[in-house]
XYZ file of N, CA and C in Angstrom:
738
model
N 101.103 78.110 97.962
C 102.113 78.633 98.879
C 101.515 78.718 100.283
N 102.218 77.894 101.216
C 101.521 78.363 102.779
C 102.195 79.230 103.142
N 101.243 79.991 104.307
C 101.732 81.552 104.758
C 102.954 81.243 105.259
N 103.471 82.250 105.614
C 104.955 82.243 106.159
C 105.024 83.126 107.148
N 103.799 83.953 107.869
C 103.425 84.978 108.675
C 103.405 86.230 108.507
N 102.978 86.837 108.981
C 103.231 88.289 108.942
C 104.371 89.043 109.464
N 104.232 89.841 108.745
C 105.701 91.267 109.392
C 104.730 92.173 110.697
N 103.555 92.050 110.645
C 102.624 92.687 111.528
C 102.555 91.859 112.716
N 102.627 90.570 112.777
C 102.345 89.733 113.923
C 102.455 90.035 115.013
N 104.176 90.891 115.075
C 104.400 91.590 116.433
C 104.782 92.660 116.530
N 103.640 93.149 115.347
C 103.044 94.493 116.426
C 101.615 94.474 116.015
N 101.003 93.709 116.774
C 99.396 92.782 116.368
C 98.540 94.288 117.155
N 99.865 94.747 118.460
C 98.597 95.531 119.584
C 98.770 96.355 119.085
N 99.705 97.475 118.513
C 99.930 98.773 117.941
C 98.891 99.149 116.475
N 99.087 97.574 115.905
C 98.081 97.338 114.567
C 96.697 97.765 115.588
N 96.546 97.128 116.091
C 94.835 96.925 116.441
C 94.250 98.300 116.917
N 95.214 99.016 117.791
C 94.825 100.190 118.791
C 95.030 101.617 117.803
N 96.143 101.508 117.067
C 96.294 103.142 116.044
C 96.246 102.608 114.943
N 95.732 101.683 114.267
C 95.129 101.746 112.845
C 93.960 102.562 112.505
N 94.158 103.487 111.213
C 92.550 104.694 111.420
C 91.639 103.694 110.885
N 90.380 103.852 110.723
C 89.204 102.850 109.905
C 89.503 103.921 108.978
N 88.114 103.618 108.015
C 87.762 104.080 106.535
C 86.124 104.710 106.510
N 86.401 106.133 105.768
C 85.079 106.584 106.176
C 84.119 105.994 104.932
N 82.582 106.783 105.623
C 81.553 105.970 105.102
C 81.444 105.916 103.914
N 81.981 107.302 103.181
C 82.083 107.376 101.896
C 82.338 106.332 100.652
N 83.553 105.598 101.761
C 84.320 104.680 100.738
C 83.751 103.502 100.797
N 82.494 103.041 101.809
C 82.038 101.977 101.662
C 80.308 102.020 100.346
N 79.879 103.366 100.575
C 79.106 103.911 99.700
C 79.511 103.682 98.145
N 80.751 103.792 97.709
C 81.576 103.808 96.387
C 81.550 102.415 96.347
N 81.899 101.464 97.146
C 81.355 100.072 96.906
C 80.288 99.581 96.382
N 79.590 99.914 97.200
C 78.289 99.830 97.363
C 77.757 99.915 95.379
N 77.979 100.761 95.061
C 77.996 101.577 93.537
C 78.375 101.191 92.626
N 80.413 100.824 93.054
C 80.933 100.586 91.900
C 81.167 99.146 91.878
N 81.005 98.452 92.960
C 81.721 97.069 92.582
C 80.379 96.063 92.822
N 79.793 96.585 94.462
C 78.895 94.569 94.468
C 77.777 95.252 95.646
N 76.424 95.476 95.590
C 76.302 96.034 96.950
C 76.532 94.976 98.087
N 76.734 95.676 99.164
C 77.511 94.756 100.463
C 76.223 94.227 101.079
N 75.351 94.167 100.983
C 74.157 94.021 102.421
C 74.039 92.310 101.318
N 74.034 92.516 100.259
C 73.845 91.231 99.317
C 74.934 90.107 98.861
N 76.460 90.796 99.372
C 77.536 90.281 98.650
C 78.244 88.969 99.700
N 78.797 88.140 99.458
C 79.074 87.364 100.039
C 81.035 87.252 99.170
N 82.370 87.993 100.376
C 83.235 88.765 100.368
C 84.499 87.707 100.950
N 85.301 87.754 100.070
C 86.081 87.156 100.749
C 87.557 88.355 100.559
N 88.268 88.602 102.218
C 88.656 89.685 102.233
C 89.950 89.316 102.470
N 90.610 89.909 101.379
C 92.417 89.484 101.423
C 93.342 90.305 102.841
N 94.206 89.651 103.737
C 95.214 90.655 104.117
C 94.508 91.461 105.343
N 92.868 90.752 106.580
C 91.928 91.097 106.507
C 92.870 91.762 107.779
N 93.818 91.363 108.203
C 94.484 91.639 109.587
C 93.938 91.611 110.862
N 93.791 92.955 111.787
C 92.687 92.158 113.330
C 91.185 92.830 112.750
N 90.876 92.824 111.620
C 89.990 92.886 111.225
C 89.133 94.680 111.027
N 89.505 95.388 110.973
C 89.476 96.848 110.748
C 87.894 97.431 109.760
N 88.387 96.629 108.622
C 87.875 96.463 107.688
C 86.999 95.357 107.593
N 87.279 94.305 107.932
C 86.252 93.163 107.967
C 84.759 93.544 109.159
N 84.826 94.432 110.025
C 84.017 94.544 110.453
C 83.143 95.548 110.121
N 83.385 96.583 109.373
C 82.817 97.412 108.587
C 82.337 97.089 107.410
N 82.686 96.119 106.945
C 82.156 95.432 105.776
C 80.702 94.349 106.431
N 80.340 93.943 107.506
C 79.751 93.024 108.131
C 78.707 93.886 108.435
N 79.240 95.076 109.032
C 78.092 95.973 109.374
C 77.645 96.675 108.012
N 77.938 96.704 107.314
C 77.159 97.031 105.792
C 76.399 95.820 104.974
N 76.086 94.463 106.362
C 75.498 93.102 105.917
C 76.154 92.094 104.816
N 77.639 92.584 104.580
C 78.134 91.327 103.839
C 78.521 90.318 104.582
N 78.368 89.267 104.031
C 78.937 87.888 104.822
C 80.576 88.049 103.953
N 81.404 87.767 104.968
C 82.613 88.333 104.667
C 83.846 86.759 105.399
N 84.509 86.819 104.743
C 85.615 85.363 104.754
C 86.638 86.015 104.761
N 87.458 86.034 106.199
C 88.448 87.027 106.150
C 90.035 86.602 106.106
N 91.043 86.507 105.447
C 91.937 85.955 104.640
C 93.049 86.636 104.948
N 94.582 86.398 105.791
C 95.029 86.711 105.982
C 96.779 86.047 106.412
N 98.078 86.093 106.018
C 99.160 85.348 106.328
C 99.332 85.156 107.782
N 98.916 86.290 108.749
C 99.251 86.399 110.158
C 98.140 85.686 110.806
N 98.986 84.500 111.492
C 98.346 83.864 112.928
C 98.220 85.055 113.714
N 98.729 85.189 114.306
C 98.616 86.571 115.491
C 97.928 87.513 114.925
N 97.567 88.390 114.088
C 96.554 89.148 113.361
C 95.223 88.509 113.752
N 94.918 87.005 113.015
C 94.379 86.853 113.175
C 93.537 86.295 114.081
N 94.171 85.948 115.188
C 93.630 85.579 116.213
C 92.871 86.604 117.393
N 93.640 87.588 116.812
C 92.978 89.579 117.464
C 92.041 89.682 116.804
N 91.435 89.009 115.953
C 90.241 89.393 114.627
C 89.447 88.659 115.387
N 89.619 87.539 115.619
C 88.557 86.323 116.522
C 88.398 86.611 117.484
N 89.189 87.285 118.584
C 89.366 87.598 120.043
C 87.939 89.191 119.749
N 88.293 89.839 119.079
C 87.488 90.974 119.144
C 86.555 90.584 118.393
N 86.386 89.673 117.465
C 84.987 89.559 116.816
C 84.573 87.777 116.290
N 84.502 87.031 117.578
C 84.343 85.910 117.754
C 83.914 84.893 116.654
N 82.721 85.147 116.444
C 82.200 84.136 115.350
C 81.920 84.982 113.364
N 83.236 85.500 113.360
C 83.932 86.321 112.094
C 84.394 84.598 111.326
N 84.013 84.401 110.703
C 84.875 83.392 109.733
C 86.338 83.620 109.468
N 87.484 83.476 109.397
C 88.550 83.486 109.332
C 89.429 82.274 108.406
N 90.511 82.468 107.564
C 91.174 81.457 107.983
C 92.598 81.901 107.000
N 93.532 81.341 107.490
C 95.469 81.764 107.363
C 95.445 81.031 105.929
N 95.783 82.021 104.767
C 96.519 81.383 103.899
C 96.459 83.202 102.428
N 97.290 82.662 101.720
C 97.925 83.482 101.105
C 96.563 84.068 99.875
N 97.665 85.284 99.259
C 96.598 85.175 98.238
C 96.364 85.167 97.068
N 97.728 84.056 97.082
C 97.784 83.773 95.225
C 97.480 82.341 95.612
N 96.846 81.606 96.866
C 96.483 80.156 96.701
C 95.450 80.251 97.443
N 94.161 81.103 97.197
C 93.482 81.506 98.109
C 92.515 79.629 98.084
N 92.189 79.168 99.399
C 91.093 78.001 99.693
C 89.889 78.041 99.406
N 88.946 78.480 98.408
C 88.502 78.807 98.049
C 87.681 78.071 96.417
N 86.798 77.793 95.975
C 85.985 77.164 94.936
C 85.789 78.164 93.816
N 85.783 77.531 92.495
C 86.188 78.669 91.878
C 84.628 79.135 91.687
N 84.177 80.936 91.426
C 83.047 81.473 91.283
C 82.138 81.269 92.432
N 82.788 81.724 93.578
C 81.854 81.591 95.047
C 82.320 82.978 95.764
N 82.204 84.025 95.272
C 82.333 85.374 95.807
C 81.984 86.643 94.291
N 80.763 87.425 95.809
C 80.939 88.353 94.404
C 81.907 89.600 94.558
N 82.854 89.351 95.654
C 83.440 90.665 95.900
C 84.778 90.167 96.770
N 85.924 90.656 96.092
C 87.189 90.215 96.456
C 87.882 91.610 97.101
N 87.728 91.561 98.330
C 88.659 92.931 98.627
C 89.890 92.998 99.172
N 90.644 93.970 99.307
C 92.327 94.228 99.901
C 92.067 95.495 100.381
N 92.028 95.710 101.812
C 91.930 97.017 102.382
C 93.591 97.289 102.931
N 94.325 98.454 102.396
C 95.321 98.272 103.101
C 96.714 97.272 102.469
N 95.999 96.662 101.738
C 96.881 95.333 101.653
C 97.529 94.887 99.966
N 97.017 95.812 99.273
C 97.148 94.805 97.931
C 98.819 95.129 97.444
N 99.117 95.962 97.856
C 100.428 96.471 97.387
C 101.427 95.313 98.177
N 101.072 94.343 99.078
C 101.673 93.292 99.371
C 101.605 92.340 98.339
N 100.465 92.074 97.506
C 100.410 90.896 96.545
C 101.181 90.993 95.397
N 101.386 89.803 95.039
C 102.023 89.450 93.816
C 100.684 89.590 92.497
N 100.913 90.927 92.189
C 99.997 91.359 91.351
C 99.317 89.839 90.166
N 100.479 89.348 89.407
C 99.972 88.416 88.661
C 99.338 87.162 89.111
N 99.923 87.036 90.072
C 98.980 85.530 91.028
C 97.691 86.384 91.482
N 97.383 87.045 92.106
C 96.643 87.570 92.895
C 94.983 87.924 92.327
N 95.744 88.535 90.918
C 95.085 88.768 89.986
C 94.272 87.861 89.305
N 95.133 86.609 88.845
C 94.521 85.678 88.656
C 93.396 84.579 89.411
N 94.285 84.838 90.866
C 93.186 83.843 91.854
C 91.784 84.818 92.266
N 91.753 86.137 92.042
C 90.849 86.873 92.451
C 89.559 86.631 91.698
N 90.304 86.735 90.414
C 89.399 86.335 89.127
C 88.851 85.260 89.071
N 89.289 84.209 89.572
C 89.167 82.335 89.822
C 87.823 82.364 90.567
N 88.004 83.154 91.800
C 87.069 82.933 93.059
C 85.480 83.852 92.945
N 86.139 84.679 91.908
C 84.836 85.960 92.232
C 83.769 85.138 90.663
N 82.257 85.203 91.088
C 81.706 85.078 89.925
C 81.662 85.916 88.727
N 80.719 85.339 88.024
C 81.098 86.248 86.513
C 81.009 87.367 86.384
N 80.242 88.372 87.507
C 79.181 89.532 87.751
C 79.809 89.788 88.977
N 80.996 89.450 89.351
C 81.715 89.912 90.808
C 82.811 90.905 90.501
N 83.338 91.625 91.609
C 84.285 92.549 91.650
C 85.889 92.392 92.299
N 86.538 92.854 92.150
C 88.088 92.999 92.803
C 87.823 94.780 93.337
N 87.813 94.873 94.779
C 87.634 96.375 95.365
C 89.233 95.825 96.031
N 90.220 96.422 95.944
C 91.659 97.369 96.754
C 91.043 98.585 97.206
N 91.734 98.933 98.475
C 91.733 100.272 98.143
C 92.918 100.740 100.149
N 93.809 102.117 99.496
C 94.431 102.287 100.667
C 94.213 103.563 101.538
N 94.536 104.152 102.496
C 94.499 105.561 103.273
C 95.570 105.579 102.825
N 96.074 107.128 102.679
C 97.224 107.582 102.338
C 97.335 109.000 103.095
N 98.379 109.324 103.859
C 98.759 110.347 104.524
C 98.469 111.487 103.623
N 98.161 112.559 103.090
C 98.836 113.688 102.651
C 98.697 115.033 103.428
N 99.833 114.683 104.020
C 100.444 116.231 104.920
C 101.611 116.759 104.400
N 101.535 116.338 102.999
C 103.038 116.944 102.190
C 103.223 118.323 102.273
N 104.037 118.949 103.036
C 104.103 120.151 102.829
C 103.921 121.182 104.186
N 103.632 120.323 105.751
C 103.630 120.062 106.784
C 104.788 119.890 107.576
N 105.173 121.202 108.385
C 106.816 120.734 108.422
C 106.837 119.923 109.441
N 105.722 119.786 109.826
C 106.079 117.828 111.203
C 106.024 117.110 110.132
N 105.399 116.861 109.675
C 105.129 115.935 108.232
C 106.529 115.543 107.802
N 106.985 116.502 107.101
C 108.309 116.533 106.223
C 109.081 116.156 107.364
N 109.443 117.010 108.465
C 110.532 116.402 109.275
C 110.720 114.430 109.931
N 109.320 114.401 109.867
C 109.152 112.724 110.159
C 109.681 111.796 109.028
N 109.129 112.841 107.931
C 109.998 112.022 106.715
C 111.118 111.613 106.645
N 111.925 112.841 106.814
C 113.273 113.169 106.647
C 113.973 112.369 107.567
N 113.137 112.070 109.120
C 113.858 111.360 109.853
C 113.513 109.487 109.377
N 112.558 109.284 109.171
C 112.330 108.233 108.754
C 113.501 107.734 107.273
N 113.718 108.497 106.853
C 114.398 108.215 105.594
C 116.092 108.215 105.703
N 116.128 109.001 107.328
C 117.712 108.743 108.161
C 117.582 107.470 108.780
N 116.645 106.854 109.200
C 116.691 106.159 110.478
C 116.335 104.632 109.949
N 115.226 104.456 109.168
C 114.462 103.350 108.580
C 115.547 102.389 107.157
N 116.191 101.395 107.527
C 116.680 100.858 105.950
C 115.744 100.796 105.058
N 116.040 101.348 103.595
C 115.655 101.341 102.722
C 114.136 101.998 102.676
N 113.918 102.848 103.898
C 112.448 103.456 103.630
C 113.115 104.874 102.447
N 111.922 105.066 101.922
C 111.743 106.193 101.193
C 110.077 106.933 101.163
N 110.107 108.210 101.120
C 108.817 108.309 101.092
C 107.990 108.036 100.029
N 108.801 107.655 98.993
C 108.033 107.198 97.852
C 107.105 106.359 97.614
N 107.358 105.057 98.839
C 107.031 103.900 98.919
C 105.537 104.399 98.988
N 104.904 106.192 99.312
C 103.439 105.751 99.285
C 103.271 105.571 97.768
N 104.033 106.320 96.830
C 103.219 106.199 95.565
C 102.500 104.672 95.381
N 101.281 104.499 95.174
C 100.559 103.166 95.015
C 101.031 102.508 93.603
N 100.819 101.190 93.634
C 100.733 100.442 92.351
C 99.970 100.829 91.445
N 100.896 100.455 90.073
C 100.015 100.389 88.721
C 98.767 99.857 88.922
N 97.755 100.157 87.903
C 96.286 99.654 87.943
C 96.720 98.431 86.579
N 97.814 98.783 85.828
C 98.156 98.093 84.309
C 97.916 96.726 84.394
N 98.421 95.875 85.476
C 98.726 94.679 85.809
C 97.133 94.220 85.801
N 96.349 94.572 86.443
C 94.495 93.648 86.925
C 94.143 94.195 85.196
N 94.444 94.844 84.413
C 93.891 94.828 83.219
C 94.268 93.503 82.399
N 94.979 92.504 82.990
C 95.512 91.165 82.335
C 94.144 90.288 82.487
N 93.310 90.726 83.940
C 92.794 90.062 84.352
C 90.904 90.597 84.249
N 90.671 91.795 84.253
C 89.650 92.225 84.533
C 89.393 93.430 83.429
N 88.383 93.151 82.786
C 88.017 94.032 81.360
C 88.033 95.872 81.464
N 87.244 96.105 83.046
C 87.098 97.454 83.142
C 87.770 97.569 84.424
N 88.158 99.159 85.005
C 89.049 99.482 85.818
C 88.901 100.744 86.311
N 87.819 101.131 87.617
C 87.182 102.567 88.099
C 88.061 102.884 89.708
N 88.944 103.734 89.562
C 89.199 104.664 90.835
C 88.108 105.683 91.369
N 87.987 105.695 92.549
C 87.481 106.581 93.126
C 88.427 107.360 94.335
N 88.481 108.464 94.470
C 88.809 108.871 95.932
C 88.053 110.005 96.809
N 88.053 109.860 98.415
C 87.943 110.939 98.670
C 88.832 111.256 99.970
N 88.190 112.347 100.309
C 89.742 112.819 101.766
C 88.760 112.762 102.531
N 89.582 112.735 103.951
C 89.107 112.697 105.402
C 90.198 113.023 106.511
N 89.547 113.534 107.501
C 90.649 113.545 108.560
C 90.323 113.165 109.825
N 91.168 112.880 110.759
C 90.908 112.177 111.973
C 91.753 113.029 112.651
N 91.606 112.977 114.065
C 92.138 113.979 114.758
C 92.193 112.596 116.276
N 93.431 112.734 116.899
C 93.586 111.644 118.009
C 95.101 112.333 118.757
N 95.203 111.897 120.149
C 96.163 112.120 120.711
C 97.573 112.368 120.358
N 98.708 112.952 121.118
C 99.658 112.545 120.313
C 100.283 111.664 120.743
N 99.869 110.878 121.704
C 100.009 109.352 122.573
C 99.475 108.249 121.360
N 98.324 108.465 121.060
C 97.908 107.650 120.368
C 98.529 107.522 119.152
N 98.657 108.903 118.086
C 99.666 109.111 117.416
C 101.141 107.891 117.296
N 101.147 107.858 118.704
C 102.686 107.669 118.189
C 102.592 105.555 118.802
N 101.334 105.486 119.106
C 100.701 104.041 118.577
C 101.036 103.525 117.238
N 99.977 104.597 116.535
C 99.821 104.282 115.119
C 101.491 104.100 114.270
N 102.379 105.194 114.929
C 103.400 104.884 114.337
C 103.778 103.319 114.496
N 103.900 102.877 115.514
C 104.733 101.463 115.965
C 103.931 100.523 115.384
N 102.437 100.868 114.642
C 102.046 99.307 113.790
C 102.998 99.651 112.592
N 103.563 100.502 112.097
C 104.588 100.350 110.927
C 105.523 99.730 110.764
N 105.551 98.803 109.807
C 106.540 98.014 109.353
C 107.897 98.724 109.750
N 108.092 99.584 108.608
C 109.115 100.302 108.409
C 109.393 101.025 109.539
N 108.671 101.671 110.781
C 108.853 102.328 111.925
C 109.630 101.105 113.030
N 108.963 99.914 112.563
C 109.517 98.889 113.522
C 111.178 98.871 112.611
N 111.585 98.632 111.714
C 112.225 98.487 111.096
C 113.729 99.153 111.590
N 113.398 100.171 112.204
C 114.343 101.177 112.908
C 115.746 100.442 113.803
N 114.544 99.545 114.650
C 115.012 98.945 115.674
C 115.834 99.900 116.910
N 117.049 99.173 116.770
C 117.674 100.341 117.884
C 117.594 101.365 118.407
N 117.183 102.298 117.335
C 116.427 103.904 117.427
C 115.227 104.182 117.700
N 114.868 103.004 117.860
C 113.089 102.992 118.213
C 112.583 104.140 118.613
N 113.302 104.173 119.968
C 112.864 104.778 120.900
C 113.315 106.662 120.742
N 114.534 106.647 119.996
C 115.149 107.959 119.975
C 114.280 108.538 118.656
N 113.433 107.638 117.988
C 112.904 108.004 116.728
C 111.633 108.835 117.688
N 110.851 107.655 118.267
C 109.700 108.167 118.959
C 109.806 109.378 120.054
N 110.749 109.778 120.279
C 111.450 110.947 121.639
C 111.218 111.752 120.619
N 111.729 111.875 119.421
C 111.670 113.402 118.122
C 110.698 113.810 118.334
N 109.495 112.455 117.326
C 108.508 112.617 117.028
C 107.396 112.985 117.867
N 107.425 113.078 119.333
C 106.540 113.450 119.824
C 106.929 114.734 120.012
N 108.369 115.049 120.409
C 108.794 116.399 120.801
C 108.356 117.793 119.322
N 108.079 117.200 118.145
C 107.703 117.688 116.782
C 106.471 118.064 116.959
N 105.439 116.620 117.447
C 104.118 117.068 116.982
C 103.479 117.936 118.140
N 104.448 117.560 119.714
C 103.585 118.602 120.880
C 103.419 119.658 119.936
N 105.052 120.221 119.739
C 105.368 121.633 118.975
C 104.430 122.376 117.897
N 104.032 121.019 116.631
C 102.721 121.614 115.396
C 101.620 121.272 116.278
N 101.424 120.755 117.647
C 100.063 120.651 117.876
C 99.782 120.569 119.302
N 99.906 122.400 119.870
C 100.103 122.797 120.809
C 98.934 121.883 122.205
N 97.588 121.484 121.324
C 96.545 121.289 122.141
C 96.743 119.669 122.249
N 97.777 119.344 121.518
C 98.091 117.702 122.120
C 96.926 116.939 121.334
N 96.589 117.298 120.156
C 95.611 116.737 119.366
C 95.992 116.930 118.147
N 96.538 115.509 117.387
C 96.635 115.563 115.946
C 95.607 115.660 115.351
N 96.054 116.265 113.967
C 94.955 116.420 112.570
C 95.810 115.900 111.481
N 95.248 114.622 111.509
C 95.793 113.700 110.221
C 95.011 114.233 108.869
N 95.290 114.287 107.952
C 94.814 114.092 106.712
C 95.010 113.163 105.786
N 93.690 112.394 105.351
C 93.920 111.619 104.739
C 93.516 111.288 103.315
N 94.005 110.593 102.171
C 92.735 110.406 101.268
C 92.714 108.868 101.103
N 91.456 108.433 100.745
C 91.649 106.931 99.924
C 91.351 107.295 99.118
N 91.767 105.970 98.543
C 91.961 105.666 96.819
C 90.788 103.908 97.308
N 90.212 103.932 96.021
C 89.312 102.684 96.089
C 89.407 102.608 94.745
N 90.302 101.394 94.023
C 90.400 100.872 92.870
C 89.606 99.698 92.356
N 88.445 99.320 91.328
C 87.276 98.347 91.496
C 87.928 97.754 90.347
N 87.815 96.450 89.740
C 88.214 95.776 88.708
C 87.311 94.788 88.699
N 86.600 94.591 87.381
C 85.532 93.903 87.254
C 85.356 93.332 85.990
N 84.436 92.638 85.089
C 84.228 92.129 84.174
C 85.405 91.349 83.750
């Protein structure tokens, strides 16, 4: 299947500028559970302007970064020049079979077609290689900016729900991969509420609004001045890092 682009493409600058990274923790749990990185040679699904691919580089993996978006990826090259790159999907990944020991999806796997994905992951990674997913997930449940963003998101957004964070089954990579280790931990980041409302506009579903764009983003800042008098959010976050191996 050739790519067909991204839904991110245009909003490549909002992606690049309010996307959070991933703390050290979760590259440590790699490190452990799936392939160590300073040794692994990675080919990284969904790699976008590269977030993750460069944190993986600085933990010394040689890393092949894999992604549907031209425009993504050309912000990946622009900010990190001689990054290997190249556009294509990832149930037909370009790739030789048993030439990676570490297949990752930061962010991204809940886009794949679990059974292709699964299978080509398995194709590419050697016998002694890993499948690492893993996503950030908001939890400010219970946060009445939180909830009210919801609530408006779930007026404003077609077909959003907040459900959409619940993550995918792990059931499906058991077709493909013998054993199956979650890890998580929490973190928080704390950033403007300018910047804040960056991070909103790399969202699919925030873009999704359209017309209201703007009357969405007028709420939402008028909400969070209100929970966050000093003009400084406190996100909370946790990942989840799902490893599939053997």
């Amino acid at each position: 299947m050739s790519p067909v682009g991204s839904p991110f493409d245009a909003l490549v600058d909002a992606y690049d500028a309010g996307r959070p990274s991933y703390p050290s923790e979760l590259y440590d749990a790699i490190d452990r559970l799936a392939h160590p990185l300073a040794t692994a040679d990675v080919i990284e699904i969904g790699a976008g302007t590269g977030i993750a691919t460069r944190a993986l580089s600085d933990r010394g993996a040689r890393v092949v970064a894999v992604d549907i978006g031209a425009q993504m990826l050309q912000r990946l090259r622009e900010r990190t020049p001689h990054q290997p790159a190249v556009l294509a999907t990832a149930d037909a990944l370009p790739f030789k079979d048993s030439t990676a020991d570490l297949v990752c999806a930061a962010q991204a796997w809940h886009w794949v077609n679990v059974d292709r994905g699964g299978s080509e992951a398995r194709r590419v990674l050697r016998p002694d290689g890993a499948l690492a997913v893993w996503w950030n997930n908001v939890v400010a449940d219970g946060e009445p900016w939180f909830e009210a963003q919801q609530a408006r998101l779930e007026g404003m957004s077609p077909g959003y729900s907040r459900d959409y964070r619940a993550l995918p089954s792990n059931e499906p990579l058991a077709m493909y991969f013998a054993t199956i280790e979650v890890f998580t931990t929490r973190w928080t980041r704390t950033l403007g509420v300018a910047d804040y409302l960056v991070w909103l506009r790399s969202k699919s579903y925030v873009a999704a609004i359209g017309d209201r764009l703007d009357e969405f983003l007028c709420a939402e800042e008028e909400s969070l001045r209100g929970a966050f008098p000093d003009g400084n959010v406190e996100e909370p976050f946790e990942v989840r890092l799902v490893v599939a191996r053997g």
